[in-house]
CSV table of C-alpha atoms and ligand atoms in Angstrom, one decimal:
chain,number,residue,atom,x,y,z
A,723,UNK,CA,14.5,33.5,6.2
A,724,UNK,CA,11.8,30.5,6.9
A,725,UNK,CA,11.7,27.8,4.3
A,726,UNK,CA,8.7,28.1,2.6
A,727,UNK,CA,6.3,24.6,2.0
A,728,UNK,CA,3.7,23.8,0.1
A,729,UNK,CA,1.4,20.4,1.5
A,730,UNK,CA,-0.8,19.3,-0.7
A,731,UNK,CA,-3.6,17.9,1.4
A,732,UNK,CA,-5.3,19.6,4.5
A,733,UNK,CA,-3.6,18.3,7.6
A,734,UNK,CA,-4.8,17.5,11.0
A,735,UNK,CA,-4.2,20.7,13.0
A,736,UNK,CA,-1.1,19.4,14.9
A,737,UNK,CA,1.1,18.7,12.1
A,738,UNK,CA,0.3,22.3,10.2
A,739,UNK,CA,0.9,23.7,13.7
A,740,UNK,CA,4.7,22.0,14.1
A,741,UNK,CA,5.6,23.3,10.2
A,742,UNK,CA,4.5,26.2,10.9
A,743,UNK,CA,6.9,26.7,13.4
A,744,UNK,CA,10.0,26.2,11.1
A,745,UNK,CA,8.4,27.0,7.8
A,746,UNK,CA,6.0,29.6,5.5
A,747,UNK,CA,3.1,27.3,4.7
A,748,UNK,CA,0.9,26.8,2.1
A,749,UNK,CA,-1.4,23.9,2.0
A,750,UNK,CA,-4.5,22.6,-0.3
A,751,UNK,CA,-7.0,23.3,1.9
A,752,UNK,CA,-9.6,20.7,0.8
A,753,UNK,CA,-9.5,17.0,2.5
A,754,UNK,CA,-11.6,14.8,0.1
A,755,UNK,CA,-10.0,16.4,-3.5
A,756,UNK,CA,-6.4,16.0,-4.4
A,757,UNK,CA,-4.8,19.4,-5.8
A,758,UNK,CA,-5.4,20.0,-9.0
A,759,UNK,CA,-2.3,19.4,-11.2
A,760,UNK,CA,-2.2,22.9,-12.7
A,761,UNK,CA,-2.1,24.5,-9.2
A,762,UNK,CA,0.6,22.0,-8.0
A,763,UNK,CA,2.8,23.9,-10.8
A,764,UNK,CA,2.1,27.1,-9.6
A,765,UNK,CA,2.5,26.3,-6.0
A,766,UNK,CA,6.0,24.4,-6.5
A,767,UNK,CA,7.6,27.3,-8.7
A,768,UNK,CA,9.2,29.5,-4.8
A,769,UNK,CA,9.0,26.4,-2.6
A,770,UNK,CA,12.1,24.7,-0.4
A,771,UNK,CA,9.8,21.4,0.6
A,772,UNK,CA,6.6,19.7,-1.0
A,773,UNK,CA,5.2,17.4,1.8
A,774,UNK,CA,2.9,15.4,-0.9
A,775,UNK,CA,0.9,12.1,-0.4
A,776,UNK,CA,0.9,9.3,-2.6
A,777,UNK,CA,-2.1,11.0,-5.0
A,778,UNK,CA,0.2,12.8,-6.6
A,779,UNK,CA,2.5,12.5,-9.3
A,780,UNK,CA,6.0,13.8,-9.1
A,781,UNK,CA,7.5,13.2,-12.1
A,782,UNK,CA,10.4,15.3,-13.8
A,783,UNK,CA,8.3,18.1,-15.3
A,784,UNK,CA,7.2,19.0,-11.8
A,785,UNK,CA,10.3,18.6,-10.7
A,786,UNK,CA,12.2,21.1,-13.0
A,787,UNK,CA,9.7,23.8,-12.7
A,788,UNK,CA,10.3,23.9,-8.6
A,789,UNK,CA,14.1,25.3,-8.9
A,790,UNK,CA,14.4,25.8,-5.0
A,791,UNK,CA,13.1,22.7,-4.2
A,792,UNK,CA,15.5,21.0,-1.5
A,793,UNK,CA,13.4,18.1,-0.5
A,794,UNK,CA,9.9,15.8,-0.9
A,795,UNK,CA,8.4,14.7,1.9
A,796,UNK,CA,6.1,11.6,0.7
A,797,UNK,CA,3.4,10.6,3.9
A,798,UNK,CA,3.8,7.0,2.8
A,799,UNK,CA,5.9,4.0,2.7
A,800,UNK,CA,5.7,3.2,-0.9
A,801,UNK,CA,7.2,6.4,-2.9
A,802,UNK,CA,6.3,5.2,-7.0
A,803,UNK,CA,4.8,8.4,-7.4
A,804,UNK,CA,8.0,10.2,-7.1
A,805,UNK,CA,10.5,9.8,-10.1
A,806,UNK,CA,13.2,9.5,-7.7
A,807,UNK,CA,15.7,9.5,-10.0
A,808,UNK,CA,14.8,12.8,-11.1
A,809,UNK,CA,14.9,13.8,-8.1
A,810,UNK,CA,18.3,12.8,-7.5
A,811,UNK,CA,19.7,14.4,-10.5
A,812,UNK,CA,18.4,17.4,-9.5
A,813,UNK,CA,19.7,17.0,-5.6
A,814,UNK,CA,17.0,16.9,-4.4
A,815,UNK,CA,16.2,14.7,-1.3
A,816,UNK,CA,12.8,12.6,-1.2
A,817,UNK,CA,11.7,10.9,1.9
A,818,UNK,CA,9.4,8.2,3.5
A,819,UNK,CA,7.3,7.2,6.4
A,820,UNK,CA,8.3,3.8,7.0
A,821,UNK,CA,8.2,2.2,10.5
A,822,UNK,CA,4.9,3.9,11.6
A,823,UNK,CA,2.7,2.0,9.7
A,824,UNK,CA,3.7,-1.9,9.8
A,825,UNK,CA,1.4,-3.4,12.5
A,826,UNK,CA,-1.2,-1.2,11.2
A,827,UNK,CA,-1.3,-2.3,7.9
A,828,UNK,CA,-0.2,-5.9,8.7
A,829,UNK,CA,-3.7,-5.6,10.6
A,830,UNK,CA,-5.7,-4.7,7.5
A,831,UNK,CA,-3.7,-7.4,5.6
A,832,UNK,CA,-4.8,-10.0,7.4
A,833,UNK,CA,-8.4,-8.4,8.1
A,834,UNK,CA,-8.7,-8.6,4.3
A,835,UNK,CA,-7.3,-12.4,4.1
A,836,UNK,CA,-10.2,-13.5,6.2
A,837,UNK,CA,-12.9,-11.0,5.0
A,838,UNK,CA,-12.1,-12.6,2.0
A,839,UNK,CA,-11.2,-16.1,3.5
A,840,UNK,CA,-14.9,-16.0,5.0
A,841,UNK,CA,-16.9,-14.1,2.2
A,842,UNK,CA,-17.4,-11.6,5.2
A,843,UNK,CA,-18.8,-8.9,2.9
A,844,UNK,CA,-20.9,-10.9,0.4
A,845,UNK,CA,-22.4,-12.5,3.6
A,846,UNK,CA,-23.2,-9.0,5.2
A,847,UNK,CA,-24.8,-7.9,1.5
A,848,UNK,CA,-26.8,-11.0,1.2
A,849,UNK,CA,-28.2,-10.5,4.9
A,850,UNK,CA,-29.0,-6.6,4.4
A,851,UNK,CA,-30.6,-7.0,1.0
A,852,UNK,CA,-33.3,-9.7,2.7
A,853,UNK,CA,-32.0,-12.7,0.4
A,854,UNK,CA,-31.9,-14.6,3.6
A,855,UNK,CA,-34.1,-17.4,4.1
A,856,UNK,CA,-32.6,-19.7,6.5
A,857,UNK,CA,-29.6,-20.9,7.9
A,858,UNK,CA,-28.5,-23.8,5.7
A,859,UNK,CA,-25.3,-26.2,5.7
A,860,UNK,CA,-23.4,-25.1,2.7
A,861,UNK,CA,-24.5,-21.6,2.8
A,862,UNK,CA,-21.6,-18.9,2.1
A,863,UNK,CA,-19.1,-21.5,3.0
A,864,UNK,CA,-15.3,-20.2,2.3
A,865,UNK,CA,-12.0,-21.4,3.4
A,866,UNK,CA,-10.5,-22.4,6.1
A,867,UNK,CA,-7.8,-19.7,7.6
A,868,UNK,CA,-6.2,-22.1,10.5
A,869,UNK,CA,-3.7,-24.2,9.8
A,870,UNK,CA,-3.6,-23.1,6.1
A,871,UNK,CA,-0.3,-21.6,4.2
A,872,UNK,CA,0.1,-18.5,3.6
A,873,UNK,CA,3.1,-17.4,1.2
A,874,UNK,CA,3.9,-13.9,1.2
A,875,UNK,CA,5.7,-12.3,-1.1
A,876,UNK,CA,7.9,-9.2,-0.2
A,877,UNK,CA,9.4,-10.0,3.2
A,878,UNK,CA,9.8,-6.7,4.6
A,879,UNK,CA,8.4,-4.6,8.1
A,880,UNK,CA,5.1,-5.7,6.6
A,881,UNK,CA,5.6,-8.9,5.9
A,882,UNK,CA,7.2,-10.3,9.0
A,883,UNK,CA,4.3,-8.3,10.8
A,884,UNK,CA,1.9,-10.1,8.8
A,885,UNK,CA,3.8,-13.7,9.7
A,886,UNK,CA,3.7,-13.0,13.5
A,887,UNK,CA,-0.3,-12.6,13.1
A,888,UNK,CA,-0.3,-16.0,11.0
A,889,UNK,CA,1.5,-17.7,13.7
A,890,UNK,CA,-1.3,-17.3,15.8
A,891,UNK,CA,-3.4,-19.1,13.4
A,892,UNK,CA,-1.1,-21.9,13.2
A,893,UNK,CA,-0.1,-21.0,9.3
A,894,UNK,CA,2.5,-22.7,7.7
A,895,UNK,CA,4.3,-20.2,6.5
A,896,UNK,CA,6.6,-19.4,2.9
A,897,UNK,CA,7.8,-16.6,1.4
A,898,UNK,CA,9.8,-15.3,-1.6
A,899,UNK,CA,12.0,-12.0,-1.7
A,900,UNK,CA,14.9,-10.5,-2.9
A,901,UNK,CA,17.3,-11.6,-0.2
A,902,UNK,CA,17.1,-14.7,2.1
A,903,UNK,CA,16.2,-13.8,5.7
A,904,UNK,CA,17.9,-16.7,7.6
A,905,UNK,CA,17.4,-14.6,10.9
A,906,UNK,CA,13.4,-14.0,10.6
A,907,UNK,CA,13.4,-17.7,8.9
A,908,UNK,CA,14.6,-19.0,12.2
A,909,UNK,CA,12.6,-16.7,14.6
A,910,UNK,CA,9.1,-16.7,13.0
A,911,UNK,CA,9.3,-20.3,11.7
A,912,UNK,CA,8.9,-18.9,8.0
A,913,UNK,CA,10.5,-20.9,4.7
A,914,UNK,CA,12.1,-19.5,1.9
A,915,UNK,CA,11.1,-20.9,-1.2
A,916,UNK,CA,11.0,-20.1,-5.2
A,917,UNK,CA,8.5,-18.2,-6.4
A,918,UNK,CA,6.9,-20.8,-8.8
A,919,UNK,CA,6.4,-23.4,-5.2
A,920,UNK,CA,4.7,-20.2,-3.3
A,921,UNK,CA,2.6,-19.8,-6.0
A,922,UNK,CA,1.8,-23.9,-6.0
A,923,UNK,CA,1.5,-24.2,-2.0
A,924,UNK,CA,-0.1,-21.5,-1.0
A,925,UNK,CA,-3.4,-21.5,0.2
A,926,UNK,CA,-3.7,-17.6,0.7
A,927,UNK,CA,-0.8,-16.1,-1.5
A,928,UNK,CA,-0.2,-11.8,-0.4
A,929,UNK,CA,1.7,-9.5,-2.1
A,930,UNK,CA,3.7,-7.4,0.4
A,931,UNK,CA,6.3,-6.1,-2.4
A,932,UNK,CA,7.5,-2.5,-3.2
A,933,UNK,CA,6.2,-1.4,-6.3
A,934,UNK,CA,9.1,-1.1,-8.9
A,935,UNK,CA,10.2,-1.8,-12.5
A,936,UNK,CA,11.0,-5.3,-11.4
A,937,UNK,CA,8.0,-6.2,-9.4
A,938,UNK,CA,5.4,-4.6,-12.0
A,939,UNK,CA,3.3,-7.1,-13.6
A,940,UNK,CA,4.8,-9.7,-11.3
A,941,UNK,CA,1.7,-11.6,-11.1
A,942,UNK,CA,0.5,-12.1,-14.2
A,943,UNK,CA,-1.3,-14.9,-16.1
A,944,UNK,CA,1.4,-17.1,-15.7
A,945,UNK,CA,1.3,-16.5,-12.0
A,946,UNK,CA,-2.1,-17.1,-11.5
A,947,UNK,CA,-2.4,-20.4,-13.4
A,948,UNK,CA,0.1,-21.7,-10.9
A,949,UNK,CA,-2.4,-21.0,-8.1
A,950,UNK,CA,-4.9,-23.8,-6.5
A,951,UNK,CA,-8.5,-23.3,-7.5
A,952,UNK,CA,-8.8,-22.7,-3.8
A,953,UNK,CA,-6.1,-19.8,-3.5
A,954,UNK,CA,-6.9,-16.7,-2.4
A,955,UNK,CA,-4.6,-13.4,-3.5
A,956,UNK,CA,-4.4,-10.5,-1.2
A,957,UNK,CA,-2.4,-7.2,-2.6
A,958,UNK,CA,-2.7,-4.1,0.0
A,959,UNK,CA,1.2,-2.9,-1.5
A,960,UNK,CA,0.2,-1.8,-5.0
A,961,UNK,CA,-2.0,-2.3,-7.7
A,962,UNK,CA,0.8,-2.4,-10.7
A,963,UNK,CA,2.2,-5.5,-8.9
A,964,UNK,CA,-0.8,-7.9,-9.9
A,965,UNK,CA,-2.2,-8.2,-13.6
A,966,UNK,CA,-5.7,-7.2,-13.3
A,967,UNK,CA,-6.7,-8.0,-16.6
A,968,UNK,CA,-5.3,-11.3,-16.0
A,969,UNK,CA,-6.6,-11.5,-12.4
A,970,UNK,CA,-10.0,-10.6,-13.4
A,971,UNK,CA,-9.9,-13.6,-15.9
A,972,UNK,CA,-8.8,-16.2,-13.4
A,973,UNK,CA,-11.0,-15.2,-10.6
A,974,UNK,CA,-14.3,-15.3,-13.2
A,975,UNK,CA,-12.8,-18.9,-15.0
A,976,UNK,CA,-12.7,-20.4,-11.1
A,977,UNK,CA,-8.7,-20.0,-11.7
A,978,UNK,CA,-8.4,-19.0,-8.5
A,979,UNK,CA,-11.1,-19.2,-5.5
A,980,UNK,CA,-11.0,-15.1,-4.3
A,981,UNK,CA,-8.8,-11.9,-4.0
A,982,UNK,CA,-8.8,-9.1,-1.4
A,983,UNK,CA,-7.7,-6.2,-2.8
A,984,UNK,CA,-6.6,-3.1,-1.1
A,985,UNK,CA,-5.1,-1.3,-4.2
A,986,UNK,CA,-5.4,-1.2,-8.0
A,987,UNK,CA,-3.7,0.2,-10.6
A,988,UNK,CA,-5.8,3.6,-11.0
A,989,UNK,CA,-6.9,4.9,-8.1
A,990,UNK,CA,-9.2,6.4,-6.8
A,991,UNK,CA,-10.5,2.7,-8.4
A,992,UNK,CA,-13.7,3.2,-10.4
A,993,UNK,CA,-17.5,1.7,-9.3
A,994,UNK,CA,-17.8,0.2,-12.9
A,995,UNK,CA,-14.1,-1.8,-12.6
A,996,UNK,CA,-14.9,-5.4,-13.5
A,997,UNK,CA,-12.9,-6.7,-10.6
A,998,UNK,CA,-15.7,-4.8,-8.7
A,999,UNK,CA,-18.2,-6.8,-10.5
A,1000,UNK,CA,-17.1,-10.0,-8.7
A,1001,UNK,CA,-18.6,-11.3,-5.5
A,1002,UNK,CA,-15.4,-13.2,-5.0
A,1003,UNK,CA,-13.5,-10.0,-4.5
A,1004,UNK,CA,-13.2,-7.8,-1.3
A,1005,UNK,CA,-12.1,-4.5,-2.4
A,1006,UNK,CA,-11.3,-1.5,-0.1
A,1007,UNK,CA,-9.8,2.0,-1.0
A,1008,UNK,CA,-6.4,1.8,0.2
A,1009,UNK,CA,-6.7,1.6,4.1
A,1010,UNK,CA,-4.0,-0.1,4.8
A,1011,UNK,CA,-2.5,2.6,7.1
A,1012,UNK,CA,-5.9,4.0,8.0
A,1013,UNK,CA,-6.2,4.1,11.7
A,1014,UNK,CA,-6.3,7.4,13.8
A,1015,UNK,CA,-3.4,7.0,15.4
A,1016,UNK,CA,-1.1,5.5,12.6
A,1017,UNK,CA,-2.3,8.2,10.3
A,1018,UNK,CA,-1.5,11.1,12.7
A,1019,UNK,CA,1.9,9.5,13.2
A,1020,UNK,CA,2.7,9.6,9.5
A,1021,UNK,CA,1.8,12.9,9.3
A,1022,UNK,CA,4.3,14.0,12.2
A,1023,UNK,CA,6.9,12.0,10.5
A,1024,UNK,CA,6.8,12.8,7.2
A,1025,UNK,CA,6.5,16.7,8.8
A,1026,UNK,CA,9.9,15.9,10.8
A,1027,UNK,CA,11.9,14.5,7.6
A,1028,UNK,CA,10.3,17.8,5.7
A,1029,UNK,CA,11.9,19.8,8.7
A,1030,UNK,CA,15.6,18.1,8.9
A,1031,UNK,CA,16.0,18.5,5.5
A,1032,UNK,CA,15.0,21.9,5.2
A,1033,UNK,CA,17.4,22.9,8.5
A,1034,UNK,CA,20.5,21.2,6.6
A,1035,UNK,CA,20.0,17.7,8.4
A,1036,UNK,CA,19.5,14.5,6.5
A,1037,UNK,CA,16.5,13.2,7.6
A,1038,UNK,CA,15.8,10.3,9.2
A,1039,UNK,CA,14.0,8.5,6.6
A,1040,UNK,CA,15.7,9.9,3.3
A,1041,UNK,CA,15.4,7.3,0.3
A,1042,UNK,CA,17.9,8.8,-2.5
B,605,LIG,C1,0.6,3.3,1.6
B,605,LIG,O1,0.2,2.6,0.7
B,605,LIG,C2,1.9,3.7,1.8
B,605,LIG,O2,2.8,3.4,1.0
B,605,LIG,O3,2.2,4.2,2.9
């Protein structure tokens, strides 16, 4: 008998036409609304495989209700919105997309450090709303991007991505993670350092991190007071990872000089957020992945670990 799925999200036609092969599916049909929770508990109770994006919640309730479930596919890196150890006690397997998105998202990272760098989206406001008057010398001056140092913290696929861009800008470059990386160290010129001296040093500080119990609230007030006036913070991993009660504070008190901010802690994030308010933040809904190509490639690989699993494999990216 096939496997029967349930995806969440309305695919591009080539990924619902590879399931399809192998499995019965169901899918949300809609592509701007995430499934209502309600008919996620229906749809889960006869499943084998949920292929699920990182909108949804997975927690233990949902969990226990889909008693044939064998697998989770998540389309993204990151996987907080799966209690994975739920999963595990319950055998069943959750997997990622990583690999498919790094140069993409390092991209955006670094698109978002100079946006932010360069006030590129207050200065495109200013000029569309007429407040223009004239060129003049100090006019929506920023900071300087060459030459700078850039600390990243979270030295993964993304991270050393993000590094090999900064080379090209002549950055000097720190980061903080877990483990040392004497390899990368050596080969992208990168320094390990402590936490508190990233924080000091850094002129553009980006927070590359998974999202976990340990790295929640790991830039807090504390954190920021550590920063130069002239700092800038970029997040595009997660929004739990920064304080944004406490970023919010230091961005309006001239604490620090700007952020660029890919993710917050509720998303979708709402218009009337206060970071919103700010002119010295860039804020973008979670695009860090969002090209054509890197999306669609996702997709098929998030399909392909749904698939392995479901045939008795392990797939390739299994995380539990
Ligand atoms: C996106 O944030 C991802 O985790 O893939």
């Amino acid at each position: 008998m096939r496997p029967k799925i349930y995806i969440t999200r309305k695919l591009p036609d080539a990924v619902v036409t590879r399931l399809t092969e192998v499995c019965e599916v169901r899918m949300w049909e809609k592509e701007e609304e995430p499934v209502p929770r309600d008919v996620l508990e229906k749809e889960i109770l006869d499943v084998d495989g949920l292929f699920c994006l990182l909108t949804e919640t997975i927690d233990e309730h949902l969990l226990t209700l889909g008693t044939n479930l064998k697998i989770i596919s998540n389309m993204a890196v990151g996987y907080n919105n799966i209690d994975i150890a739920a999963a595990t006690e319950q055998k069943i397997m959750v997997t990622n997309t990583p690999g498919v998105l790094t140069e993409t998202t390092a991209d955006l990272t670094f698109a978002l450090l100079m946006a932010t760098a360069r006030r590129m989206v207050e200065a495109s406001d200013y000029l569309r709303a007429g407040s223009l008057k004239t060129w003049s010398p100090m006019q929506l001056t920023g900071q300087d991007i060459y030459g700078a140092t850039l600390g990243i913290i979270g030295l993964g696929r993304i991270g050393e991505a993000l590094a090999k861009r900064a080379r090209g800008f002549d950055m000097n470059l720190y980061y903080h993670n877990r483990s040392r990386k004497p390899e990368v160290e050596k080969q992208l010129g990168i320094q390990y350092v402590e936490k508190e001296k990233l924080l000091r040093e850094s002129d553009f500080v980006c927070v590359l991190t998974p999202y976990t119990k340990e790295t929640e609230n790991y830039i807090g007030a504390a954190e920021l007071a550590l920063m130069k006036p002239t700092a800038v913070l970029i997040n595009t991993a997660r929004g739990g990872i920064v304080n944004e009660e406490a970023l919010y504070q230091a961005l309006k008190g001239g604490q620090i000089w700007g952020a660029g901010l890919d993710v917050f802690e509720k998303e979708p994030v709402q218009t009337d957020h206060p970071l919103l308010s700010l002119p010295n933040v860039v804020a973008l809904p979670h695009i860090g992945s969002a090209s054509k190509n890197t999306r669609l490639k996702m997709a098929l690989l998030a399909a392909e670990n749904l698939i392995q699993g479901l045939q008795g494999n392990t797939p390739k990216n299994i995380v539990n």
